Amino acid sequence: MASMFPFSQRLRSCNNLSLGFPRKIFSYSPESAPSPRAFPLPFAVRHRSFGSSPIHQWRSSVVLDSFVEKPARPISLRQLIFFGGRNLDERRIIDFANYVRSELPVRIAHRIRDMQKLPYVVVTNRHLSEVYELYYSAFDAFRKIPEIGTVEDNDNFCQVVKKTLKEHLTVIPSLAMGVLECRDLVPPEELDRFMNRVLRSRISRRVIAEQHLALTDTFNSPFHFPDSSPHHHSGTDFVGEVFPRCNAREVVETVGKHAQDLAREANGSLSRVPEIQIEGHLDTTFPYILSHIEYIIGELLRNSIQATVDCHSSSLELPPIKVLICHAPQHVIFRVSDRGGGVPADELADLWSFAKGPRPQARLKNFSQVPKMAATLQELQKTSHTHSRREGQDSSLSTLTSRPPHLRLGMGLPMSRVYAEYWAGSLELHSLEGYGTDVFLQISKLGNKSEQLNLDGV
């Protein structure tokens, strides 16, 4: 643990970058939480759930309690850029490795405790039970890793991280199916709060884990020279997984073309798709993780395209989808406007819910065809991919999952909101039933907002 202090101290020492780690706490707090005895044997006993759940082994709660008592230490995009930018050397790689090593078990422990607080009939659902086992296995693996002191230690640590990332690609479908199956057993609002916490924490763990893997790849690259300018070697547009100068217009153009191609694939190669018109501050740039912004914009445009096609199927021409880009001193705002008929009034209230919404049985059937899901735009295509990482390289997710674009899972909008709020942004939808919708996405322009890990007040 000693190696973490130089890391956080160097971050705090940077002028005007607000690089210290705020000591934010999860919604769980040791003072307000029940004692360990309040969970006598929630998963400690051997049991089977309805639907043939796996059998769980006995585990003492003492170790988990010690990690739940620790708060997570959120990090910002600016911190990720600073620490992985110029002068990436062995000391920085090892320090960041120890930050990830100590942070992952804490963040996982809080989510395990969230699952233990659910009613017994929910946690014994076979899908949620599988997620619990994955989380507990990962928690045990990461908490037992000793302090990293050499590059060789870091390489071994990275292998464990890669293995865990791949294993956890089943988490989103399992969570979604478990929540849909339990929607009549627990108030939907409670299930939605649980899903938001789990998914936001999942994003947070993958961000720091994949950032470390990407920085390690950069450090091990034969073209990496620690003392050189970052513009002197390949892959320099990215700092790990972060794109410091993400261009708003280019993202909309690239993602829009991809969304149009997906619509043609789903509706037929000769089907019509609406034009996407971009206006506003077209030169706007901001730091972001491209896979996040691409997923959000992609889901918004896919929804608008399909709604427009369905609403104007008998028309000679399709009205265009308009994307307005606006930058303010602190924020970048995207407005996506369509004339796709709006959202029916009876569906509007459940638009952001994972547990509620129409056609639950159809969604369950569709999820059963998606064994793995990374929640990226890239998994919706099998050949080319967008530029979510540096040219010629794939992220640890982009080639591991794929799913048919025509499957409607009912979680595109709520998942997009989780992504937006993770970096202190927002996502809102205004519908004029019978005419169309306006969706507003607001994100931080400066990259100085820390991960939003605490759901109090959300």
C-alpha positions as a printed Julia matrix, in Angstrom:
458×3 Matrix{Float64}:
   0.0     0.0     0.0
   2.92    2.33    0.48
   3.33    2.73   -3.25
  -0.03    4.47   -3.49
   1.13    7.56   -1.62
   3.64    8.77   -4.19
   0.99    8.35   -6.87
  -1.68   10.42   -5.14
   0.87   12.94   -3.86
   2.23   13.56   -7.37
  -1.32   14.0    -8.64
  -2.11   16.53   -5.92
   1.07   18.44   -6.58
   0.12   19.41  -10.14
  -0.76   23.08  -10.39
  -4.33   24.03  -11.26
  -5.32   20.5   -12.23
  -7.35   19.54   -9.15
  -5.7    16.16   -9.21
  -6.23   15.04   -5.62
  -8.48   12.09   -4.93
 -11.66   13.32   -3.2
 -12.62   10.95   -0.44
 -16.1    10.3    -1.75
 -18.14    7.51   -0.17
 -20.56    5.13   -1.78
 -24.21    5.25   -0.83
 -23.3     2.56    1.67
 -21.74    3.84    4.89
 -20.43    1.7     7.78
 -22.19    3.9    10.34
 -25.64    3.51    8.84
 -25.32   -0.04    7.59
 -26.43   -3.1     9.54
 -23.82   -5.02   11.41
 -22.28   -8.07    9.75
 -24.63  -10.22   11.81
 -27.53   -8.68    9.89
 -26.32  -10.85    7.02
 -26.09  -14.14    8.93
 -25.75  -16.45    5.95
 -27.1   -14.65    2.87
 -24.81  -16.52    0.56
 -22.89  -18.38    3.18
 -25.25  -21.34    3.14
 -25.48  -23.81    0.33
 -28.67  -23.3    -1.63
 -30.29  -23.51   -5.03
 -32.35  -20.75   -6.58
 -35.45  -21.18   -8.66
 -34.28  -22.03  -12.15
 -31.21  -24.08  -11.11
 -28.9   -21.58   -9.47
 -25.3   -22.51   -8.82
 -24.48  -23.72   -5.32
 -22.53  -21.2    -3.27
 -19.74  -21.98   -0.9
 -19.59  -20.74    2.66
 -17.7   -17.47    3.06
 -16.89  -15.45    6.14
 -18.13  -11.86    6.06
 -15.15  -10.49    8.01
 -12.88   -9.98    5.0
 -15.64   -8.42    2.9
 -16.6    -6.09    5.77
 -13.06   -4.74    5.95
 -13.18   -3.7     2.29
 -16.73   -2.34    2.43
 -15.59    0.02    5.18
 -13.15    1.61    2.74
 -14.35    4.35    0.36
 -13.5     4.31   -3.31
 -11.13    7.02   -4.59
 -12.65    8.52   -7.75
 -10.43    9.78  -10.54
 -11.07   12.29  -13.36
 -10.32   12.23  -17.07
  -7.78   14.99  -16.54
  -5.97   12.89  -13.98
  -5.9     9.92  -16.34
  -4.48   12.13  -19.1
  -1.88   13.72  -16.84
  -0.61   10.5   -15.35
  -0.46    8.61  -18.63
   0.83   11.4   -20.87
   4.39   12.63  -21.13
   7.21   10.86  -19.32
   5.37    7.59  -18.81
   8.06    5.58  -17.07
   8.44    2.47  -14.95
   7.71    4.29  -11.7
   4.42    5.67  -12.99
   3.33    2.33  -14.41
   4.01    0.58  -11.1
   2.3     3.33   -9.08
  -0.8     3.21  -11.25
  -0.79   -0.59  -11.09
  -0.91   -0.41   -7.31
  -3.73    2.13   -7.45
  -5.76   -0.25   -9.64
  -4.76   -3.25   -7.51
  -6.0    -1.6    -4.31
  -9.07    0.05   -5.85
 -10.67   -2.88   -7.66
 -11.42   -5.06   -4.59
 -12.91   -2.06   -2.75
 -15.27   -1.2    -5.59
 -16.26   -4.84   -6.08
 -16.84   -5.31   -2.33
 -19.42   -2.51   -2.25
 -21.36   -4.11   -5.07
 -21.26   -7.53   -3.38
 -22.74   -5.9    -0.29
 -25.45   -4.31   -2.45
 -26.39   -7.78   -3.68
 -26.43   -9.13   -0.13
 -28.95   -6.45    0.81
 -31.42   -7.58   -1.83
 -34.31   -9.85   -0.77
 -33.4   -13.51   -0.68
 -35.82  -14.37   -3.46
 -33.94  -11.96   -5.74
 -30.38  -12.95   -4.96
 -31.24  -16.6    -5.53
 -32.27  -15.86   -9.11
 -29.89  -17.91  -11.22
 -28.76  -14.97  -13.36
 -28.04  -12.67  -10.43
 -26.49  -15.57   -8.55
 -24.01  -16.07  -11.4
 -23.06  -12.39  -11.22
 -22.56  -12.69   -7.47
 -20.18  -15.61   -7.94
 -18.21  -13.75  -10.61
 -17.89  -10.72   -8.36
 -16.83  -12.71   -5.32
 -14.24  -14.66   -7.3
 -12.81  -11.41   -8.69
 -12.83   -9.85   -5.22
 -10.89  -12.8    -3.79
  -8.41  -12.74   -6.66
  -7.62   -9.02   -6.52
  -7.45   -8.69   -2.73
  -4.8   -11.42   -2.59
  -2.45   -9.82   -5.13
   0.64   -8.53   -3.29
   2.08   -5.06   -3.8
   3.49   -4.59   -7.3
   7.15   -3.62   -7.28
   8.57   -4.5   -10.69
   7.61   -4.42  -14.35
   7.4    -8.22  -14.27
   4.93   -8.01  -11.37
   2.88   -5.58  -13.4
   2.85   -7.86  -16.45
   1.52  -10.71  -14.29
  -1.07   -8.37  -12.78
  -2.21   -7.32  -16.26
  -2.83  -10.95  -17.19
  -5.17  -11.31  -14.2
  -6.96   -8.09  -15.18
  -7.41   -9.22  -18.8
  -8.77  -12.59  -17.71
 -11.27  -10.94  -15.36
 -12.43   -8.44  -17.97
 -13.21  -11.27  -20.38
 -14.98  -13.36  -17.74
 -17.21  -10.42  -16.77
 -18.54   -9.84  -20.3
 -21.52  -11.97  -19.26
 -22.47   -9.6   -16.44
 -24.75   -7.15  -18.3
 -26.99   -9.81  -19.93
 -27.16  -11.73  -16.64
 -28.08   -8.61  -14.66
 -30.71   -7.58  -17.21
 -32.35  -11.02  -17.33
 -32.27  -11.34  -13.55
 -33.91   -7.96  -13.04
 -36.6    -8.7   -15.64
 -37.38  -12.04  -14.02
 -37.65  -10.41  -10.58
 -39.7    -7.39  -11.65
 -42.85   -8.76   -9.96
 -41.07   -9.72   -6.74
 -39.53   -6.37   -5.78
 -40.59   -2.76   -6.46
 -39.14   -1.77   -9.85
 -37.69    1.41   -8.38
 -35.52   -0.66   -6.03
 -34.31   -2.83   -8.9
 -33.51    0.27  -10.97
 -31.45    1.77   -8.14
 -29.59   -1.52   -7.83
 -28.92   -1.7   -11.58
 -27.7     1.9   -11.72
 -25.25    1.32   -8.86
 -23.95   -1.95  -10.27
 -23.58   -0.69  -13.85
 -21.95    2.58  -12.86
 -19.5     0.72  -10.65
 -18.85   -1.73  -13.48
 -17.96    1.16  -15.8
 -15.64    2.59  -13.14
 -13.73   -0.66  -12.74
 -13.36   -1.2   -16.46
 -12.17    2.4   -16.95
  -9.25    2.13  -14.52
  -8.47   -1.47  -15.52
  -8.47   -0.82  -19.27
  -6.61    2.45  -18.81
  -3.85    0.59  -17.02
  -3.74   -2.13  -19.68
  -3.51    0.5   -22.41
  -0.75    2.43  -20.6
   1.16   -0.81  -20.08
   0.87   -1.52  -23.81
   2.23    1.97  -24.51
   5.08    1.51  -22.04
   6.03   -1.86  -23.56
   5.83   -0.56  -27.12
   9.17   -0.49  -28.99
   8.24    3.01  -30.16
   7.84    4.35  -26.63
  10.53    6.77  -25.43
   9.75    8.14  -21.95
  11.6    11.42  -22.43
  10.11   12.24  -25.83
   7.13   14.36  -26.73
   3.99   12.22  -26.98
   3.74   13.24  -30.65
   6.93   11.37  -31.56
   5.55    7.83  -31.52
   2.57    5.88  -32.77
  -0.85    5.9   -31.14
  -0.3     9.41  -29.8
  -3.84   10.68  -30.22
  -4.82    8.6   -27.21
  -3.54    8.6   -23.65
  -4.37    5.04  -22.78
  -8.11    4.79  -23.47
  -8.69    8.56  -23.19
  -8.91   10.8   -26.26
  -7.82   14.28  -25.08
  -9.14   16.13  -28.16
 -12.37   14.41  -29.09
 -14.02   16.34  -31.96
 -17.8    16.54  -31.57
 -18.58   16.82  -35.29
 -16.32   13.89  -36.22
 -17.93   11.69  -33.57
 -21.44   12.44  -34.81
 -20.43   11.93  -38.45
 -18.66    8.62  -37.8
 -21.29    7.24  -35.46
 -24.11    8.55  -37.64
 -22.82    6.71  -40.71
 -22.48    3.56  -38.65
 -26.03    3.93  -37.27
 -27.36    4.34  -40.81
 -25.51    1.19  -41.93
 -26.97   -0.73  -38.97
 -30.46    0.45  -39.89
 -29.99   -0.82  -43.44
 -28.7    -4.14  -42.11
 -31.71   -4.48  -39.81
 -34.38   -3.29  -42.28
 -32.9    -4.44  -45.58
 -30.03   -3.17  -47.68
 -32.39   -1.21  -49.98
 -34.33    0.43  -47.14
 -34.32    4.19  -46.83
 -32.65    5.95  -43.9
 -32.99    9.6   -42.91
 -30.2    12.1   -43.49
 -28.29   13.31  -40.42
 -27.66   17.05  -40.44
 -25.06   18.52  -38.06
 -25.02   22.18  -37.08
 -23.75   24.49  -34.38
 -20.2    24.72  -32.97
 -18.63   22.17  -35.29
 -15.05   22.67  -34.09
 -15.84   21.77  -30.47
 -13.33   19.44  -28.8
 -13.24   17.87  -25.35
 -11.48   15.02  -23.52
 -13.46   11.8   -23.28
 -13.33    8.04  -23.56
 -14.49    7.52  -27.12
 -16.23    4.2   -26.53
 -18.49    6.0   -24.0
 -19.5     8.94  -26.2
 -19.85    6.69  -29.24
 -22.22    4.4   -27.38
 -24.42    7.29  -26.19
 -24.57    9.1   -29.54
 -25.0     5.78  -31.33
 -28.02    4.76  -29.25
 -29.65    8.19  -29.66
 -29.19    8.16  -33.44
 -30.27    4.53  -33.81
 -33.49    5.3   -31.93
 -34.15    8.41  -34.0
 -33.45    6.65  -37.3
 -35.72    3.7   -36.52
 -38.51    5.95  -35.22
 -38.33    8.12  -38.35
 -38.37    5.1   -40.66
 -41.35    3.56  -38.83
 -43.31    6.81  -38.63
 -42.84    7.79  -42.29
 -42.89    4.38  -43.95
 -45.48    5.53  -46.5
 -43.87    8.92  -47.21
 -41.86    9.65  -50.33
 -39.16   11.41  -48.31
 -37.89   10.94  -44.77
 -37.44   14.07  -42.64
 -33.81   14.57  -41.54
 -32.43   14.04  -38.07
 -30.79   17.21  -36.81
 -27.89   17.24  -34.36
 -27.02   20.58  -32.79
 -23.63   20.91  -31.08
 -23.2    23.71  -28.55
 -20.22   24.42  -26.33
 -20.38   26.49  -23.16
 -17.46   27.41  -20.9
 -17.92   24.27  -18.78
 -19.99   21.91  -20.93
 -20.64   20.51  -24.39
 -24.28   19.94  -25.29
 -25.65   17.7   -28.06
 -29.29   18.06  -29.1
 -30.65   15.24  -31.27
 -33.98   16.16  -32.88
 -36.17   13.88  -34.98
 -39.69   13.77  -36.39
 -40.26   10.13  -35.59
 -43.64   10.55  -33.91
 -42.42   10.95  -30.34
 -42.74    8.48  -27.48
 -46.19    7.13  -26.55
 -47.41    8.67  -23.32
 -47.87    5.29  -21.63
 -44.2     4.41  -22.28
 -42.65    7.75  -21.37
 -42.59    7.18  -17.6
 -40.65    3.91  -17.96
 -38.23    5.14  -20.6
 -35.2     5.15  -18.27
 -36.07    1.99  -16.35
 -34.22   -1.32  -16.55
 -36.98   -3.21  -14.73
 -40.15   -1.66  -16.17
 -41.2    -1.01  -19.74
 -43.19   -2.89  -22.38
 -42.63   -6.38  -23.81
 -40.59   -7.91  -20.95
 -40.89  -11.44  -22.33
 -39.64  -10.35  -25.75
 -36.7    -8.57  -24.1
 -35.88  -11.69  -22.08
 -35.94  -13.77  -25.25
 -33.64  -11.3   -27.01
 -31.2   -11.2   -24.09
 -31.0   -14.98  -24.16
 -29.4   -14.57  -27.61
 -26.72  -12.22  -26.2
 -24.46  -14.29  -23.92
 -21.86  -11.53  -23.73
 -22.22   -7.76  -23.87
 -19.68   -4.99  -23.42
 -22.12   -2.09  -23.98
 -20.03   -0.63  -26.81
 -21.11    0.5   -30.26
 -18.42   -1.67  -31.83
 -20.06   -4.94  -30.79
 -22.97   -4.18  -33.13
 -20.77   -4.82  -36.16
 -18.58   -7.75  -37.14
 -16.17   -6.31  -39.69
 -14.86   -2.77  -39.42
 -14.92   -0.73  -36.27
 -14.98    2.92  -35.3
 -11.98    4.71  -33.89
 -12.57    4.03  -30.19
  -8.89    3.37  -29.71
  -5.72    4.23  -31.52
  -5.53    3.27  -35.18
  -4.56   -0.33  -35.75
  -5.23   -1.42  -32.18
  -8.36   -2.86  -30.58
  -9.46   -2.27  -27.04
  -9.8    -5.27  -24.79
 -13.54   -5.25  -25.54
 -14.02   -4.41  -29.2
 -13.29   -7.83  -30.66
 -14.68  -10.02  -27.88
 -18.42   -9.45  -28.25
 -20.93   -9.08  -31.04
 -24.71   -8.94  -31.19
 -27.28   -8.6   -33.99
 -28.34   -4.96  -34.47
 -32.02   -5.86  -34.9
 -32.42   -7.28  -31.37
 -34.29   -4.79  -29.19
 -33.05   -5.14  -25.63
 -34.79   -2.13  -24.1
 -31.74   -0.85  -22.27
 -30.08    1.5   -24.78
 -31.45    4.71  -23.23
 -31.03    3.79  -19.53
 -27.51    2.5   -20.22
 -26.7     5.71  -22.13
 -27.81    7.75  -19.13
 -25.56    5.69  -16.85
 -22.62    6.42  -19.18
 -23.48   10.15  -19.33
 -23.87   10.58  -15.57
 -20.7     8.61  -14.84
 -18.57   11.61  -15.91
 -20.97   14.13  -14.27
 -23.04   14.65  -17.41
 -26.77   14.35  -18.03
 -29.21   12.93  -20.57
 -32.79   14.17  -20.95
 -35.55   13.48  -23.45
 -38.49   15.7   -24.39
 -41.24   14.12  -26.47
 -44.05   15.64  -28.53
 -46.28   12.64  -29.12
 -47.37   12.57  -32.72
 -44.46   14.69  -33.91
 -40.99   13.81  -32.6
 -38.42   14.02  -29.81
 -35.56   16.21  -28.67
 -32.81   14.52  -26.65
 -30.24   16.62  -24.8
 -26.84   15.19  -23.85
 -24.61   17.37  -21.67
 -21.02   16.4   -20.87
 -18.11   18.11  -19.16
 -15.93   20.06  -21.56
 -12.86   20.28  -19.3
 -12.5    16.68  -18.11
 -12.09   17.83  -14.52
 -15.13   16.03  -13.12
 -14.39   12.92  -11.11
 -16.21    9.64  -11.53
 -19.69    9.83  -10.05
 -19.72    6.73   -7.89
 -22.2     7.85   -5.22
 -25.85    7.65   -6.21
 -27.22    9.7    -3.31
 -29.64   12.23   -4.72
 -29.59   10.76   -8.23
